[in-house]
Amino acid sequence: MKVSDEVLEALQIGKPVVALESTIIAHGMPYPKNVEIALNVEDEVRKEGAVPATIGVINGVIIVGMSKDEIEYIGKAKNVLKLSTREIPYCVALKMDGATTVSATSYIAEIAGIEVFATGGIGGVHRGASDTFDISRDLDELSERDIIVVSAGAKSILDLPKTLEYLETKGVLVLGFGTSEFPAFYTRKSGLTALRVDTPEEIASIYGKKQSIGIESAILVANPIPKKYEIPKDVVDQWIDEAVKESMEKGIKGKKLTPFLLSKIVEISNGKALDANIELVENNARVAAKIAKALHS
Ligand code: PSU
Ligand code: MN
């Protein structure tokens, strides 16, 4: 594992660090916008006084704190594996390139000693999971990692009620940042609930208590997209229903399903979904940096 000098130094002197994933770069958004966004997200973390650590695998080396060139490479390269935790050893042993999902990023971040991780949306229980068994590794991984993950909730490409039930079963605490409603990515509304918190300090305090009580699962901070960038729920529902319908018609399954749906939604929305995605990821990065700072104060 290669930890960048900047991240290593920050961890050693107790400066706040925020982990960032690379699947969002390699499989979540189109090139070259993906690279531009990844670098902007890092800037947002820095502006808040924390150090970004984008995580991924290049030529079999796990990198914590990718450089600009490495981010450009992973955003552009073909044949980048989409890594959930179980595929990390395959990618490393065969010296391949890999982008880390929420599960793999959480695993590597915990080993590196990073406590806060910002992403866009987490994986979850897919619609139709009672037939397909398609439940993202993200959820089980979160139940085993001692980390705070900030996301804008989850997209309704998933079955959101089942996703929240599964998180409860697995013992993952779900906090709503400034809201008692679990947000649904492009839209602040889902009709589902989360426990409300209002400040990064409250989240830091809950994390500290969780550790001293000895509970080892993650805390999922659901941070709604800022109101001015929100897309009305009925509009989002139409895009997603259309994308899900096409995935079923084409028989898209397994690892390919989430990337297919993400790119389909961008296409159907004429890029509006991508603009909203950028805003919410940056917003999550800022909140994650604030939480990381609160942990160190
Ligand atoms: N959901 C999104 N955006 C994403 C992902 C999910 O709205 O970029 C990515 C994340 O990296 C997440 C992964 O960890 O997809 C989940 O993939 P799967 O459903 O195959 O487990
Ligand atoms: Mn899956």
CSV table of C-alpha atoms and ligand atoms in Angstrom, one decimal:
chain,number,residue,atom,x,y,z
A,1,MET,CA,0.0,0.0,0.0
A,2,LYS,CA,1.3,3.4,-0.9
A,3,VAL,CA,0.2,6.3,1.3
A,4,SER,CA,1.0,9.7,-0.1
A,5,ASP,CA,3.4,11.9,1.8
A,6,GLU,CA,0.7,14.5,2.4
A,7,VAL,CA,-1.8,12.0,3.8
A,8,LEU,CA,0.9,10.2,5.9
A,9,GLU,CA,2.0,13.4,7.5
A,10,ALA,CA,-1.6,14.5,8.2
A,11,LEU,CA,-2.3,11.1,9.9
A,12,GLN,CA,0.9,11.3,11.9
A,13,ILE,CA,0.3,14.9,13.3
A,14,GLY,CA,-3.4,14.4,13.8
A,15,LYS,CA,-4.6,16.7,11.0
A,16,PRO,CA,-8.1,15.8,9.7
A,17,VAL,CA,-8.2,13.5,6.6
A,18,VAL,CA,-11.2,12.6,4.4
A,19,ALA,CA,-11.1,9.5,2.3
A,20,LEU,CA,-12.7,9.6,-1.2
A,21,GLU,CA,-13.6,6.7,-3.5
A,22,SER,CA,-12.6,6.1,-7.1
A,23,THR,CA,-15.5,4.1,-8.5
A,24,ILE,CA,-17.4,7.3,-8.8
A,25,ILE,CA,-14.5,8.6,-11.0
A,26,ALA,CA,-14.0,5.5,-13.2
A,27,HIS,CA,-17.5,4.0,-13.4
A,28,GLY,CA,-19.8,6.7,-12.1
A,29,MET,CA,-19.3,9.7,-14.4
A,30,PRO,CA,-18.0,10.2,-18.0
A,31,TYR,CA,-14.4,11.4,-18.8
A,32,PRO,CA,-13.2,14.2,-18.7
A,33,LYS,CA,-15.8,15.6,-16.4
A,34,ASN,CA,-15.1,12.8,-13.9
A,35,VAL,CA,-11.5,14.0,-13.4
A,36,GLU,CA,-12.5,17.6,-13.1
A,37,ILE,CA,-15.1,16.7,-10.5
A,38,ALA,CA,-12.7,14.5,-8.5
A,39,LEU,CA,-10.2,17.3,-8.3
A,40,ASN,CA,-12.8,19.9,-7.3
A,41,VAL,CA,-14.0,17.6,-4.6
A,42,GLU,CA,-10.4,17.4,-3.3
A,43,ASP,CA,-10.3,21.2,-3.3
A,44,GLU,CA,-13.5,21.4,-1.3
A,45,VAL,CA,-11.9,19.2,1.4
A,46,ARG,CA,-8.8,21.3,1.4
A,47,LYS,CA,-10.7,24.6,1.7
A,48,GLU,CA,-12.2,23.3,4.9
A,49,GLY,CA,-8.7,22.6,6.3
A,50,ALA,CA,-8.6,18.8,5.9
A,51,VAL,CA,-6.5,16.6,3.6
A,52,PRO,CA,-8.2,14.5,0.9
A,53,ALA,CA,-7.2,10.9,0.3
A,54,THR,CA,-8.6,9.5,-2.9
A,55,ILE,CA,-8.2,5.8,-2.8
A,56,GLY,CA,-7.7,3.4,-5.7
A,57,VAL,CA,-5.4,0.7,-7.2
A,58,ILE,CA,-2.9,1.3,-10.0
A,59,ASN,CA,-0.9,-1.5,-11.5
A,60,GLY,CA,-1.6,-3.6,-8.4
A,61,VAL,CA,-0.6,-1.0,-5.8
A,62,ILE,CA,-3.2,0.3,-3.4
A,63,ILE,CA,-2.9,4.0,-3.3
A,64,VAL,CA,-4.2,6.2,-0.4
A,65,GLY,CA,-4.0,9.8,-1.5
A,66,MET,CA,-3.8,9.6,-5.3
A,67,SER,CA,-1.9,12.4,-7.1
A,68,LYS,CA,-3.5,14.6,-9.8
A,69,ASP,CA,-1.8,12.4,-12.5
A,70,GLU,CA,-3.1,9.2,-10.8
A,71,ILE,CA,-6.6,10.6,-10.7
A,72,GLU,CA,-6.4,11.6,-14.4
A,73,TYR,CA,-5.1,8.0,-15.1
A,74,ILE,CA,-7.9,6.2,-13.3
A,75,GLY,CA,-10.5,8.5,-14.9
A,76,LYS,CA,-9.2,7.8,-18.4
A,77,ALA,CA,-7.9,4.2,-18.3
A,78,LYS,CA,-9.8,1.4,-19.9
A,79,ASN,CA,-10.2,-2.0,-18.2
A,80,VAL,CA,-10.3,-0.5,-14.7
A,81,LEU,CA,-11.8,-3.2,-12.4
A,82,LYS,CA,-14.7,-2.1,-10.2
A,83,LEU,CA,-13.5,-3.3,-6.8
A,84,SER,CA,-15.7,-4.3,-3.9
A,85,THR,CA,-13.7,-5.6,-0.9
A,86,ARG,CA,-13.3,-9.2,-2.1
A,87,GLU,CA,-11.7,-8.2,-5.4
A,88,ILE,CA,-8.8,-6.2,-3.8
A,89,PRO,CA,-6.4,-9.2,-3.6
A,90,TYR,CA,-7.2,-10.2,-7.2
A,91,CYS,CA,-6.4,-6.7,-8.5
A,92,VAL,CA,-3.2,-6.4,-6.4
A,93,ALA,CA,-1.9,-9.9,-7.2
A,94,LEU,CA,-2.5,-9.6,-11.0
A,95,LYS,CA,-1.1,-6.1,-11.0
A,96,MET,CA,-4.2,-4.6,-12.5
A,97,ASP,CA,-5.9,-1.2,-12.1
A,98,GLY,CA,-9.0,-0.9,-9.9
A,99,ALA,CA,-11.4,1.7,-8.7
A,100,THR,CA,-12.7,1.2,-5.2
A,101,THR,CA,-16.4,1.2,-4.4
A,102,VAL,CA,-17.7,2.3,-1.0
A,103,SER,CA,-17.0,-1.1,0.4
A,104,ALA,CA,-13.4,-1.4,-0.7
A,105,THR,CA,-12.7,2.3,0.1
A,106,SER,CA,-14.0,1.9,3.6
A,107,TYR,CA,-11.9,-1.2,4.1
A,108,ILE,CA,-8.7,0.5,2.9
A,109,ALA,CA,-9.5,3.7,4.8
A,110,GLU,CA,-9.9,1.9,8.1
A,111,ILE,CA,-6.5,0.1,7.6
A,112,ALA,CA,-4.9,3.5,6.8
A,113,GLY,CA,-6.4,5.0,10.0
A,114,ILE,CA,-8.8,7.4,8.2
A,115,GLU,CA,-12.0,7.9,10.1
A,116,VAL,CA,-14.2,9.9,7.7
A,117,PHE,CA,-15.1,9.1,4.1
A,118,ALA,CA,-17.2,11.2,1.6
A,119,THR,CA,-19.0,9.7,-1.3
A,120,GLY,CA,-22.1,10.5,-3.5
A,121,GLY,CA,-24.5,7.7,-2.9
A,122,ILE,CA,-23.9,4.3,-1.4
A,123,GLY,CA,-24.9,1.0,-2.9
A,124,GLY,CA,-27.8,-0.9,-1.4
A,125,VAL,CA,-30.6,-3.4,-1.9
A,126,HIS,CA,-31.6,-3.3,-5.6
A,127,ARG,CA,-35.1,-3.3,-6.7
A,128,GLY,CA,-36.2,-6.9,-7.4
A,129,ALA,CA,-33.6,-8.2,-4.9
A,130,SER,CA,-36.0,-10.8,-3.6
A,131,ASP,CA,-35.5,-12.5,-7.0
A,132,THR,CA,-31.9,-11.5,-7.9
A,133,PHE,CA,-30.3,-11.4,-4.4
A,134,ASP,CA,-28.6,-8.2,-5.6
A,135,ILE,CA,-27.5,-6.5,-2.3
A,136,SER,CA,-24.4,-4.3,-2.5
A,137,ARG,CA,-21.4,-5.4,-0.5
A,138,ASP,CA,-21.4,-1.8,0.7
A,139,LEU,CA,-24.0,-2.5,3.3
A,140,ASP,CA,-22.3,-5.5,5.0
A,141,GLU,CA,-18.9,-3.8,4.8
A,142,LEU,CA,-20.3,-0.7,6.6
A,143,SER,CA,-21.5,-3.0,9.4
A,144,GLU,CA,-17.9,-4.2,9.9
A,145,ARG,CA,-16.0,-0.9,9.5
A,146,ASP,CA,-15.3,1.7,12.2
A,147,ILE,CA,-15.8,4.7,10.0
A,148,ILE,CA,-18.1,7.7,9.3
A,149,VAL,CA,-19.4,7.7,5.7
A,150,VAL,CA,-21.1,10.9,4.4
A,151,SER,CA,-23.5,10.3,1.4
A,152,ALA,CA,-26.5,12.1,0.0
A,153,GLY,CA,-28.6,9.1,1.0
A,154,ALA,CA,-29.1,6.6,-1.8
A,155,LYS,CA,-30.7,6.8,-5.3
A,156,SER,CA,-34.0,5.2,-5.8
A,157,ILE,CA,-32.4,3.0,-8.5
A,158,LEU,CA,-32.4,1.0,-5.2
A,159,ASP,CA,-35.2,-0.3,-3.1
A,160,LEU,CA,-34.8,2.4,-0.4
A,161,PRO,CA,-37.1,0.9,2.3
A,162,LYS,CA,-35.3,-2.4,2.0
A,163,THR,CA,-31.9,-0.7,2.0
A,164,LEU,CA,-32.8,1.0,5.3
A,165,GLU,CA,-34.2,-2.2,6.8
A,166,TYR,CA,-31.0,-4.0,5.9
A,167,LEU,CA,-28.8,-1.3,7.4
A,168,GLU,CA,-30.9,-1.6,10.6
A,169,THR,CA,-30.4,-5.4,10.6
A,170,LYS,CA,-26.7,-4.9,10.1
A,171,GLY,CA,-26.4,-2.4,12.9
A,172,VAL,CA,-25.4,0.6,10.8
A,173,LEU,CA,-26.5,3.9,12.5
A,174,VAL,CA,-28.1,6.2,10.0
A,175,LEU,CA,-28.0,9.9,10.8
A,176,GLY,CA,-29.8,12.7,8.9
A,177,PHE,CA,-27.7,15.8,8.7
A,178,GLY,CA,-30.1,18.7,9.4
A,179,THR,CA,-33.1,16.4,8.6
A,180,SER,CA,-35.1,13.6,10.0
A,181,GLU,CA,-35.9,12.3,6.5
A,182,PHE,CA,-33.5,10.0,4.7
A,183,PRO,CA,-32.6,11.8,1.5
A,184,ALA,CA,-32.8,10.2,-1.9
A,185,PHE,CA,-29.7,11.6,-3.7
A,186,TYR,CA,-31.1,14.1,-6.3
A,187,THR,CA,-34.0,14.9,-4.1
A,188,ARG,CA,-34.2,15.6,-0.4
A,189,LYS,CA,-37.3,13.5,0.1
A,190,SER,CA,-37.9,9.8,0.3
A,191,GLY,CA,-40.7,9.5,2.9
A,192,LEU,CA,-38.3,7.4,5.0
A,193,THR,CA,-36.7,8.4,8.4
A,194,ALA,CA,-33.3,9.0,9.8
A,195,LEU,CA,-32.2,10.1,13.3
A,196,ARG,CA,-31.6,13.9,13.1
A,197,VAL,CA,-28.3,15.6,14.0
A,198,ASP,CA,-27.5,19.3,13.3
A,199,THR,CA,-23.8,19.8,13.7
A,200,PRO,CA,-20.5,18.1,12.9
A,201,GLU,CA,-19.7,18.2,16.6
A,202,GLU,CA,-22.7,16.1,17.4
A,203,ILE,CA,-21.6,13.5,14.9
A,204,ALA,CA,-18.1,13.5,16.3
A,205,SER,CA,-19.5,13.0,19.8
A,206,ILE,CA,-21.7,10.1,18.7
A,207,TYR,CA,-18.7,8.5,16.9
A,208,GLY,CA,-16.6,8.8,20.1
A,209,LYS,CA,-19.3,7.3,22.2
A,210,LYS,CA,-19.8,4.5,19.7
A,211,GLN,CA,-16.2,3.6,20.1
A,212,SER,CA,-16.1,3.8,23.9
A,213,ILE,CA,-19.2,1.7,24.1
A,214,GLY,CA,-17.5,-0.8,21.8
A,215,ILE,CA,-19.8,-0.8,18.8
A,216,GLU,CA,-17.7,-1.4,15.7
A,217,SER,CA,-20.0,-0.7,12.8
A,218,ALA,CA,-20.0,2.5,10.6
A,219,ILE,CA,-22.1,5.6,11.0
A,220,LEU,CA,-23.8,6.6,7.8
A,221,VAL,CA,-24.4,10.3,7.6
A,222,ALA,CA,-27.2,11.1,5.1
A,223,ASN,CA,-26.6,14.6,3.9
A,224,PRO,CA,-29.3,16.0,1.7
A,225,ILE,CA,-28.5,17.8,-1.6
A,226,PRO,CA,-28.6,21.6,-1.1
A,227,LYS,CA,-32.2,22.9,-1.7
A,228,LYS,CA,-31.2,25.0,-4.7
A,229,TYR,CA,-29.8,22.1,-6.6
A,230,GLU,CA,-32.5,19.7,-5.7
A,231,ILE,CA,-34.5,18.0,-8.5
A,232,PRO,CA,-38.3,17.5,-7.9
A,233,LYS,CA,-39.0,13.9,-6.8
A,234,ASP,CA,-41.5,13.2,-9.6
A,235,VAL,CA,-38.9,14.2,-12.3
A,236,VAL,CA,-36.3,12.0,-10.7
A,237,ASP,CA,-38.7,9.1,-10.3
A,238,GLN,CA,-39.4,9.2,-14.1
A,239,TRP,CA,-35.7,9.2,-15.0
A,240,ILE,CA,-35.0,6.3,-12.7
A,241,ASP,CA,-38.1,4.2,-13.7
A,242,GLU,CA,-37.1,4.6,-17.3
A,243,ALA,CA,-33.4,3.6,-16.6
A,244,VAL,CA,-34.5,0.6,-14.4
A,245,LYS,CA,-37.0,-0.6,-17.1
A,246,GLU,CA,-34.2,-0.5,-19.8
A,247,SER,CA,-31.8,-2.4,-17.5
A,248,MET,CA,-34.4,-5.1,-17.2
A,249,GLU,CA,-35.2,-5.3,-20.9
A,250,LYS,CA,-31.5,-5.6,-21.6
A,251,GLY,CA,-30.9,-8.1,-18.9
A,252,ILE,CA,-28.2,-6.0,-17.2
A,253,LYS,CA,-27.2,-7.7,-13.9
A,254,GLY,CA,-24.5,-7.9,-11.2
A,255,LYS,CA,-21.6,-5.5,-11.2
A,256,LYS,CA,-22.7,-3.9,-14.4
A,257,LEU,CA,-26.1,-2.8,-13.1
A,258,THR,CA,-25.2,0.2,-11.0
A,259,PRO,CA,-22.8,1.8,-13.6
A,260,PHE,CA,-25.4,1.1,-16.3
A,261,LEU,CA,-28.1,2.9,-14.3
A,262,LEU,CA,-25.8,5.8,-13.4
A,263,SER,CA,-24.9,6.6,-17.0
A,264,LYS,CA,-28.4,6.0,-18.3
A,265,ILE,CA,-29.8,8.5,-15.9
A,266,VAL,CA,-27.3,11.1,-17.0
A,267,GLU,CA,-28.3,10.4,-20.6
A,268,ILE,CA,-32.1,10.5,-20.0
A,269,SER,CA,-31.8,13.8,-18.0
A,270,ASN,CA,-29.7,15.5,-20.6
A,271,GLY,CA,-26.9,15.9,-18.1
A,272,LYS,CA,-29.1,17.5,-15.4
A,273,ALA,CA,-28.4,14.5,-13.2
A,274,LEU,CA,-24.7,15.0,-13.6
A,275,ASP,CA,-24.9,18.6,-12.5
A,276,ALA,CA,-26.8,17.7,-9.4
A,277,ASN,CA,-24.4,14.9,-8.7
A,278,ILE,CA,-21.5,17.3,-8.7
A,279,GLU,CA,-23.1,19.6,-6.3
A,280,LEU,CA,-24.1,16.9,-3.8
A,281,VAL,CA,-20.7,15.3,-3.8
A,282,GLU,CA,-19.0,18.6,-3.2
A,283,ASN,CA,-21.4,19.3,-0.4
A,284,ASN,CA,-20.7,15.9,1.1
A,285,ALA,CA,-17.0,16.5,0.9
A,286,ARG,CA,-17.4,19.8,2.9
A,287,VAL,CA,-19.5,18.2,5.6
A,288,ALA,CA,-17.0,15.2,5.8
A,289,ALA,CA,-14.1,17.7,6.3
A,290,LYS,CA,-16.0,19.5,9.0
A,291,ILE,CA,-16.7,16.2,10.8
A,292,ALA,CA,-13.0,15.2,10.5
A,293,LYS,CA,-12.1,18.5,12.0
A,294,ALA,CA,-14.6,18.1,14.9
A,295,LEU,CA,-13.0,14.7,15.6
A,296,HIS,CA,-9.7,16.4,16.1
A,297,SER,CA,-10.8,19.3,18.2
B,1,PSU,N1,-24.5,4.8,-6.3
B,1,PSU,C1,-24.4,6.0,-6.8
B,1,PSU,N2,-23.2,6.4,-7.3
B,1,PSU,C2,-22.2,5.6,-7.3
B,1,PSU,C3,-22.3,4.3,-6.8
B,1,PSU,C4,-23.5,3.9,-6.3
B,1,PSU,O1,-25.4,6.8,-6.7
B,1,PSU,O2,-21.1,6.1,-7.8
B,1,PSU,C5,-21.1,3.4,-6.8
B,1,PSU,C6,-20.3,3.5,-5.5
B,1,PSU,O3,-18.9,3.3,-5.7
B,1,PSU,C7,-20.9,2.3,-4.8
B,1,PSU,C8,-21.0,1.3,-5.9
B,1,PSU,O4,-20.0,1.8,-3.7
B,1,PSU,O5,-21.5,2.1,-7.0
B,1,PSU,C9,-22.0,0.2,-5.6
B,1,PSU,O6,-22.0,-0.8,-6.6
B,1,PSU,P1,-22.9,-2.1,-6.5
B,1,PSU,O7,-24.3,-1.7,-6.5
B,1,PSU,O8,-22.5,-2.9,-7.7
B,1,PSU,O9,-22.5,-2.8,-5.2
B,2,MN,MN,-24.6,-5.9,-6.9
